[in-house]
Amino acid sequence: MTVIGVMALQGAFAEHQTALARLGVDTVQLRKAADLTQPLDGIVLPGGESTVMGKLMNDLGMMAPLQKRVRYGLPVLGTCAGLILLADKVDGGPGPWLSTMPIAVRRNAYGRQLGSFSAEAAFTGRQIPMEFIRAPYIEQVGPGTKELATVNGHTVAAEYGNQLAVAFHPELTDDPTVYRHFLAKVDRTV
Amino acid sequence: MTDSEKDRYRLNKELAQMLKGGVIMDVTTPAQAKIAEDAGACAVMALERIPADIRAAGGVARMSDPQMIRGIQDAVSIPVMAKVRIGHFVEAQILQAIDIDYIDESEVLTPADDVYHIDKTKFKVPFVCGAKDLGEALRRIAEGASMIRTKGEPGTGDVVQAVSHMRAVNDGIRRLVSQTEDELYESAKQLQVPLDLVRYVHVNGRLPVVNFAAGGIATPADAALMMQLGAEGVFVGSGIFKSGDPAKRAAAIVKAVTAYNDPKILAEVSAGLGPAMVGISADEIKTLMAERGQ
């Protein structure tokens, strides 16, 4: 049975749990360092404020153990703030945090809330709805990183081995495409 | 609503979802905003004076100077909210023009209209509004609010009103959930709210928008209390910058909201914070801000 750990320090983690439950996947909330020692098949870093989650991960002693597990190949999905947590270069605010993924991201890349928008675009060749909430985008990808989606000329999804990062919110729409892509990584690892 | 208005309202409710599990802190200067961001605030509320000072000074409390708000916007990377007087739609137009992330149509400021709230459906920018019970919450949502908070009693450091407002909203929700379909019409009439919102609560057992706690939260334990009572996050106003060590207290309240169910962590973060704001008991005060705007 697959179990996905959802980082539950701040933000829209419950929405990820609901979306994964719809696909028949069990989840557990990760709230403290001890929660990272249990067997997990994958991890989700949700949307929220990257500054809040990054600080709490540091203060609660979760940063180093999580970094280690991701580097050792644990599949991880980062959405919006989660993408920022994974990036090794962050423009427009504090960071980087986990730094496990060779991508440069720009925070609040579309401006403030009045710049938030919905779009429909191809993700791995399939048209899906995308919600961008004070979203970042990916300015540059490093070697070995594959771009998976582009909106208005900017990269909004990428993968690097076990790591999948998207600038939008699959947990806020009914479309399971991003989760299926992530769960395929999980299946390959298990 | 047109399709683009519907999209905008959904995106605005979704921003509130991203703030869940977080603490929104009142700040009056860019320096305080930076302290709040560094302490782990998920957003800041820019205002001229914090509620305790508004209460002490008396007089008319209004929207803040846009120049001051811009200074705060430049100082931090997290969302910046600001308050307008109840019913003052021009103050709201001004805040929208300076690209604010969220407007709080707030009873903390002196009301500009003693009958009507702002028609929030006419704005692109999102609004959060205070509520003492389910009827107020749903009336504000019907007017276009995309986030709700308890009113509590701002500027007191006394959590009793926030607790009673949160309990009242939850009690109202439980009543609607337990009702039969044909009883919902009468409830809509009594609550003075549209039937579709009553139906939404009946089916889903929750408000259609995110619901935070606010008004009188002064300690990590207060914040965790509100979370255990069902708040999805908290606003802290005077409690931080009226205390002995604001940076430390702010960081402690952030951790308490994340670990609200973990008494061991709550004990750790509650220790050695220095003096809390002195506060004033909510039943000793003359101006009940919570009574502004029904």
XYZ file of C-alpha atoms in Angstrom:
484
model
C 0.000 0.000 0.000
C 1.400 3.359 -1.053
C 1.704 6.030 1.661
C 2.511 9.628 0.772
C 3.691 12.069 3.434
C 2.190 15.537 3.056
C 4.175 18.347 4.676
C 1.557 19.875 7.019
C 3.289 22.895 8.553
C 1.270 25.590 6.746
C -0.772 26.090 3.604
C -3.094 23.951 1.498
C -1.969 20.508 2.680
C -5.501 19.190 3.373
C -6.397 19.788 -0.287
C -3.520 17.518 -1.381
C -4.702 14.827 1.021
C -8.217 15.031 -0.422
C -6.923 14.891 -4.009
C -4.708 11.867 -3.272
C -7.543 10.130 -1.406
C -9.677 10.501 -4.550
C -7.013 8.448 -6.356
C -7.097 5.829 -3.593
C -3.740 6.831 -2.109
C -3.171 6.977 1.672
C -1.486 10.041 3.170
C 0.029 11.021 6.503
C 0.726 14.532 7.751
C 4.342 15.484 8.405
C 4.497 17.995 11.268
C 7.746 17.284 13.108
C 11.159 15.710 12.601
C 10.068 12.330 14.031
C 7.415 12.085 11.290
C 10.206 11.899 8.697
C 11.682 8.685 10.118
C 8.686 6.535 9.151
C 8.557 4.567 5.876
C 7.147 6.790 3.123
C 6.752 6.170 -0.607
C 6.754 9.836 -1.521
C 6.377 13.362 -0.171
C 4.250 16.335 -1.164
C 5.352 19.907 -0.404
C 2.143 21.960 -0.666
C 1.298 25.527 -1.605
C 1.340 28.196 1.084
C 4.083 30.642 1.999
C 7.585 29.296 1.315
C 9.076 31.667 3.919
C 6.821 30.173 6.624
C 7.373 26.540 5.666
C 11.118 27.031 5.169
C 11.522 28.652 8.558
C 9.437 26.000 10.334
C 11.320 23.163 8.596
C 14.560 24.679 9.897
C 13.253 25.361 13.415
C 11.653 21.920 13.761
C 14.770 20.099 12.546
C 13.090 18.779 9.403
C 15.267 20.401 6.737
C 18.348 18.152 6.888
C 16.510 14.792 7.168
C 14.166 15.730 4.325
C 17.048 16.912 2.151
C 18.768 13.589 2.756
C 15.729 11.486 1.861
C 15.093 13.469 -1.327
C 18.763 13.178 -2.339
C 18.575 9.412 -1.719
C 15.734 9.226 -4.234
C 12.449 9.584 -2.324
C 9.906 10.868 -4.882
C 8.733 14.398 -4.111
C 6.056 16.657 -5.589
C 6.356 20.400 -4.866
C 3.513 22.746 -5.810
C 3.886 26.551 -5.859
C 5.612 27.237 -2.495
C 6.731 23.586 -2.620
C 8.508 24.289 -5.904
C 10.308 27.209 -4.257
C 11.391 24.943 -1.374
C 12.982 22.512 -3.850
C 14.782 25.106 -6.015
C 18.504 25.717 -5.567
C 18.163 29.364 -6.618
C 15.371 31.737 -5.499
C 14.878 35.317 -6.713
C 12.529 37.801 -5.080
C 12.703 36.835 -1.417
C 14.356 34.578 1.157
C 15.718 31.153 0.204
C 16.931 28.797 -1.150
C 15.681 26.115 1.233
C 16.039 22.395 0.390
C 18.098 23.202 -2.734
C 17.734 19.674 -4.073
C 16.601 20.628 -7.590
C 18.749 22.537 -10.106
C 16.221 25.194 -11.059
C 16.185 28.974 -10.656
C 12.755 30.283 -9.638
C 11.282 33.753 -9.385
C 8.883 34.264 -6.478
C 5.628 36.200 -6.976
C 6.647 36.284 -10.631
C 3.277 37.605 -11.817
C 3.016 40.251 -9.085
C 0.479 40.402 -6.278
C -2.976 38.817 -5.959
C -4.406 40.887 -8.843
C -1.859 39.047 -11.021
C -3.212 35.604 -10.028
C -4.839 33.769 -12.954
C -6.153 30.499 -14.386
C -4.868 28.931 -17.576
C -5.138 25.783 -19.589
C -1.916 24.398 -20.991
C -0.181 21.178 -21.967
C 1.477 19.189 -19.198
C 3.467 16.267 -20.634
C 1.361 16.675 -23.784
C -2.051 16.752 -22.120
C -4.174 19.932 -21.757
C -4.947 20.546 -18.079
C -6.404 23.418 -16.008
C -3.857 25.352 -13.953
C -4.448 27.786 -11.074
C -1.682 30.327 -10.457
C -1.960 32.062 -7.040
C 0.754 34.690 -6.483
C 2.728 32.076 -8.324
C 6.415 31.660 -9.076
C 7.793 30.508 -12.412
C 10.981 28.716 -13.352
C 13.525 31.073 -14.926
C 16.161 28.499 -15.748
C 16.653 24.763 -15.481
C 19.976 23.056 -14.837
C 21.411 19.986 -16.589
C 19.334 16.829 -16.297
C 16.144 18.782 -15.650
C 13.209 18.353 -18.015
C 10.679 21.131 -18.627
C 7.135 19.755 -18.573
C 4.864 22.764 -19.140
C 5.059 26.319 -20.424
C 2.549 29.171 -19.927
C 3.004 32.615 -21.535
C 6.571 31.719 -22.437
C 7.575 30.729 -18.894
C 8.355 27.260 -17.586
C 5.785 26.293 -14.945
C 6.591 22.608 -14.418
C 9.791 20.579 -14.428
C 11.214 17.283 -13.248
C 14.636 16.178 -12.157
C 14.853 12.454 -11.469
C 12.669 11.767 -8.444
C 11.629 15.421 -8.079
C 8.568 16.989 -9.718
C 7.877 20.698 -9.273
C 4.921 22.718 -10.569
C 4.196 26.444 -10.139
C 0.420 25.892 -10.153
C -2.035 24.020 -7.900
C -3.193 20.558 -9.035
C -4.834 20.178 -5.591
C -7.336 22.926 -6.470
C -8.692 21.354 -9.658
C -10.226 17.930 -10.297
C -7.649 16.979 -12.927
C -5.457 14.059 -11.725
C -2.770 14.331 -14.459
C -0.022 15.834 -12.270
C -0.672 13.339 -9.460
C -0.630 10.429 -11.930
C 2.752 11.627 -13.202
C 4.024 11.843 -9.621
C 2.562 8.470 -8.609
C 4.278 6.864 -11.632
C 7.599 7.993 -10.109
C 6.492 6.518 -6.788
C 5.605 3.191 -8.460
C 8.981 3.031 -10.195
C 10.757 3.545 -6.859
C 8.708 1.128 -4.713
C -21.490 36.778 -12.155
C -19.675 36.611 -15.490
C -17.152 33.837 -16.118
C -14.221 36.154 -15.469
C -15.821 37.381 -12.202
C -16.312 33.741 -11.179
C -12.657 32.991 -11.972
C -11.540 35.993 -9.942
C -13.687 35.029 -6.932
C -12.355 31.450 -7.050
C -8.739 32.682 -7.245
C -9.426 34.991 -4.295
C -10.860 32.175 -2.164
C -7.839 30.077 -3.164
C -5.373 32.679 -1.872
C -7.076 32.348 1.528
C -6.569 28.571 1.278
C -2.831 29.175 0.877
C -2.823 31.203 4.127
C -4.320 28.346 6.170
C -2.340 27.109 9.137
C -0.654 30.487 9.268
C -0.560 33.675 11.309
C -1.439 37.103 9.887
C 0.149 39.868 11.929
C -0.805 43.536 12.370
C 2.120 45.841 11.546
C 2.419 49.632 11.422
C 5.892 50.091 9.881
C 8.137 48.354 7.303
C 10.480 47.388 10.175
C 7.654 45.614 12.020
C 6.608 43.932 8.751
C 10.123 42.546 8.355
C 10.108 41.256 11.953
C 6.762 39.585 11.234
C 7.999 37.968 7.997
C 11.203 36.735 9.653
C 9.142 35.289 12.518
C 7.066 33.261 10.033
C 3.947 35.366 9.425
C 2.042 34.112 6.338
C 0.822 37.668 5.650
C 0.849 41.074 7.294
C -1.958 43.546 7.919
C -0.758 47.106 7.354
C -2.436 49.675 9.580
C -1.728 53.112 11.035
C -2.188 52.115 14.662
C -2.749 48.718 16.204
C -6.195 48.149 17.737
C -5.030 48.656 21.355
C -3.761 52.125 20.421
C -6.895 52.940 18.419
C -8.890 52.015 21.490
C -6.677 54.131 23.766
C -6.546 57.173 21.469
C -10.235 57.270 20.600
C -11.316 59.481 17.693
C -11.980 58.268 14.153
C -9.845 55.405 12.815
C -9.494 55.316 9.017
C -7.693 53.494 6.190
C -3.893 53.880 6.382
C -1.815 56.246 4.259
C -1.144 54.485 0.907
C 2.473 55.619 1.105
C 2.899 53.738 4.387
C 1.265 50.646 2.855
C 3.603 50.837 -0.171
C 6.564 50.964 2.198
C 5.383 47.716 3.770
C 4.731 46.131 0.351
C 8.344 46.913 -0.579
C 9.715 45.526 2.685
C 8.294 41.979 2.527
C 7.628 39.197 0.010
C 4.520 37.778 1.758
C 0.961 39.025 1.052
C 0.073 42.470 2.404
C -3.445 43.166 3.618
C -4.935 46.467 4.765
C -8.127 47.623 6.451
C -10.964 49.829 5.237
C -13.880 51.181 7.233
C -17.122 49.198 7.007
C -19.060 50.508 3.992
C -16.245 52.764 2.739
C -16.036 51.550 -0.841
C -13.795 54.410 -1.928
C -11.112 53.435 0.578
C -11.418 49.954 -0.956
C -11.032 51.393 -4.490
C -7.849 53.118 -3.344
C -6.391 49.939 -1.850
C -7.237 48.039 -5.029
C -5.451 50.740 -7.011
C -2.246 50.188 -5.037
C -2.416 46.447 -5.710
C -3.157 45.272 -2.158
C -3.384 41.475 -1.744
C -6.435 41.425 0.576
C -8.773 44.065 2.027
C -10.141 43.690 5.556
C -13.494 45.484 5.802
C -12.991 45.922 9.490
C -14.943 46.859 12.586
C -11.598 47.889 14.139
C -11.864 51.126 12.139
C -14.729 53.543 12.690
C -17.630 52.502 10.409
C -18.307 54.797 7.439
C -21.808 53.433 6.847
C -24.098 52.294 9.642
C -26.375 50.271 7.329
C -24.569 48.943 4.283
C -21.376 46.947 3.876
C -19.290 47.288 0.720
C -20.618 45.430 -2.337
C -17.486 43.313 -2.571
C -18.609 41.616 -5.798
C -17.692 44.874 -7.589
C -14.006 44.435 -6.776
C -11.254 42.271 -8.247
C -9.232 42.319 -5.058
C -10.318 39.880 -2.303
C -11.997 40.835 0.977
C -11.946 39.304 4.446
C -14.726 40.271 6.874
C -15.441 39.682 10.548
C -18.399 37.681 11.860
C -19.857 36.893 15.286
C -22.112 34.068 14.125
C -23.111 32.050 11.071
C -25.681 34.577 9.845
C -23.112 37.386 9.757
C -20.548 35.135 8.099
C -22.956 34.106 5.326
C -24.200 37.681 4.824
C -20.629 38.846 4.271
C -20.016 35.943 1.871
C -23.206 36.859 -0.016
C -21.764 40.389 -0.387
C -18.616 38.879 -1.917
C -16.199 38.211 0.965
C -13.734 35.452 0.045
C -12.510 34.859 3.596
C -14.092 35.150 7.062
C -12.616 35.733 10.494
C -14.176 35.938 13.935
C -14.557 39.493 15.171
C -13.410 38.776 18.701
C -12.785 41.963 20.638
C -9.771 43.664 19.036
C -7.136 45.453 21.075
C -8.072 43.817 24.368
C -5.784 40.791 24.625
C -8.913 39.034 25.907
C -9.720 35.924 23.864
C -13.220 35.345 25.255
C -15.089 37.012 22.386
C -13.114 35.214 19.672
C -13.935 31.926 21.414
C -17.628 32.699 21.637
C -17.772 33.850 17.989
C -15.993 30.731 16.751
C -18.304 28.534 18.815
C -21.353 30.424 17.514
C -20.313 29.921 13.861
C -19.635 26.207 14.465
C -22.909 25.798 16.331
C -24.769 27.431 13.426
C -23.042 25.081 10.973
C -23.943 21.982 13.009
C -27.585 23.063 13.158
C -27.811 23.430 9.378
C -26.092 20.084 8.820
C -28.649 18.330 11.041
C -31.692 19.929 9.397
C -33.921 18.332 6.781
C -34.109 19.897 3.298
C -37.486 21.517 3.954
C -36.249 23.172 7.160
C -33.497 25.029 5.295
C -35.956 27.624 3.866
C -36.894 28.774 7.363
C -33.200 28.863 8.379
C -32.356 31.036 5.379
C -35.121 33.391 6.473
C -33.957 33.486 10.101
C -30.286 33.904 9.220
C -31.214 36.539 6.582
C -29.000 34.878 3.997
C -29.472 33.398 0.494
C -30.769 29.837 0.356
C -27.891 28.589 -1.820
C -25.378 29.440 0.924
C -27.536 27.683 3.537
C -27.663 24.628 1.251
C -23.887 24.731 0.788
C -23.322 24.617 4.554
C -25.974 21.892 4.990
C -24.248 19.645 2.425
C -20.573 20.421 3.176
C -20.637 21.066 6.919
C -18.412 24.122 6.599
C -18.343 27.682 5.286
C -17.695 28.025 1.550
C -14.603 30.108 2.379
C -11.662 29.856 4.764
C -12.411 30.892 8.373
C -9.712 32.405 10.621
C -9.802 33.541 14.264
C -9.154 37.163 15.230
C -9.619 39.608 18.068
C -7.894 39.306 21.436
C -5.342 36.559 20.689
C -2.232 37.336 22.782
C -0.400 34.080 23.575
C 0.649 30.850 21.803
C -1.944 29.068 23.947
C -4.688 31.466 22.758
C -3.726 30.759 19.145
C -3.732 26.977 19.680
C -7.072 27.228 21.501
C -8.633 28.903 18.467
C -7.129 26.270 16.150
C -8.491 23.436 18.289
C -11.895 25.141 18.182
C -11.782 24.893 14.389
C -10.092 28.087 13.166
C -8.059 27.521 9.993
C -5.468 30.135 10.987
C -5.225 33.239 13.171
C -4.862 36.988 12.979
C -2.810 38.549 15.772
C -3.135 42.277 16.203
C -2.004 44.086 19.309
C -0.803 40.846 20.953
C 2.614 40.910 19.260
C 3.842 44.486 19.105
C 2.303 45.359 22.509
C 4.288 42.567 24.199
C 7.746 42.607 25.789
C 9.609 40.723 23.028
C 7.653 40.951 19.740
C 10.015 38.869 17.541
C 10.111 35.990 19.992
C 6.373 36.069 20.706
C 5.571 36.249 16.979
C 7.719 33.192 16.230
C 6.177 31.326 19.177
C 2.627 32.009 17.981
C 3.560 30.798 14.464
C 4.838 27.511 15.916
C 1.795 27.200 18.166
C -0.532 27.434 15.159
C 1.389 24.672 13.335
C 1.655 22.448 16.437
C -1.742 23.361 17.899
C -2.439 19.741 18.836
C 0.944 19.049 20.445
C 0.991 20.213 24.109
C 4.716 19.392 24.441
C 5.674 21.815 21.664
C 3.138 24.336 23.012
C 4.840 24.162 26.418
C 8.250 24.734 24.814
C 7.184 27.744 22.759
C 5.203 29.298 25.623
C 8.249 29.370 27.914
C 10.272 32.524 28.557
C 8.395 34.880 26.258
C 8.523 37.856 28.608
C 5.422 39.866 29.452
C 2.315 39.465 27.264
C 0.332 42.580 26.425
C -1.317 43.772 29.609
C -4.723 43.697 28.041
C -8.088 44.826 29.232
C -10.984 42.535 30.017
C -13.605 42.625 27.256
C -16.388 43.376 29.752
C -14.601 46.443 31.174
C -14.588 48.389 27.910
C -17.014 50.932 26.567
C -16.605 50.481 22.799
C -17.531 46.987 21.656
C -16.011 46.912 18.162
C -17.686 43.546 17.524
C -21.089 45.269 17.571
C -20.123 47.351 14.520
C -21.700 46.035 11.278
C -24.155 43.161 11.639
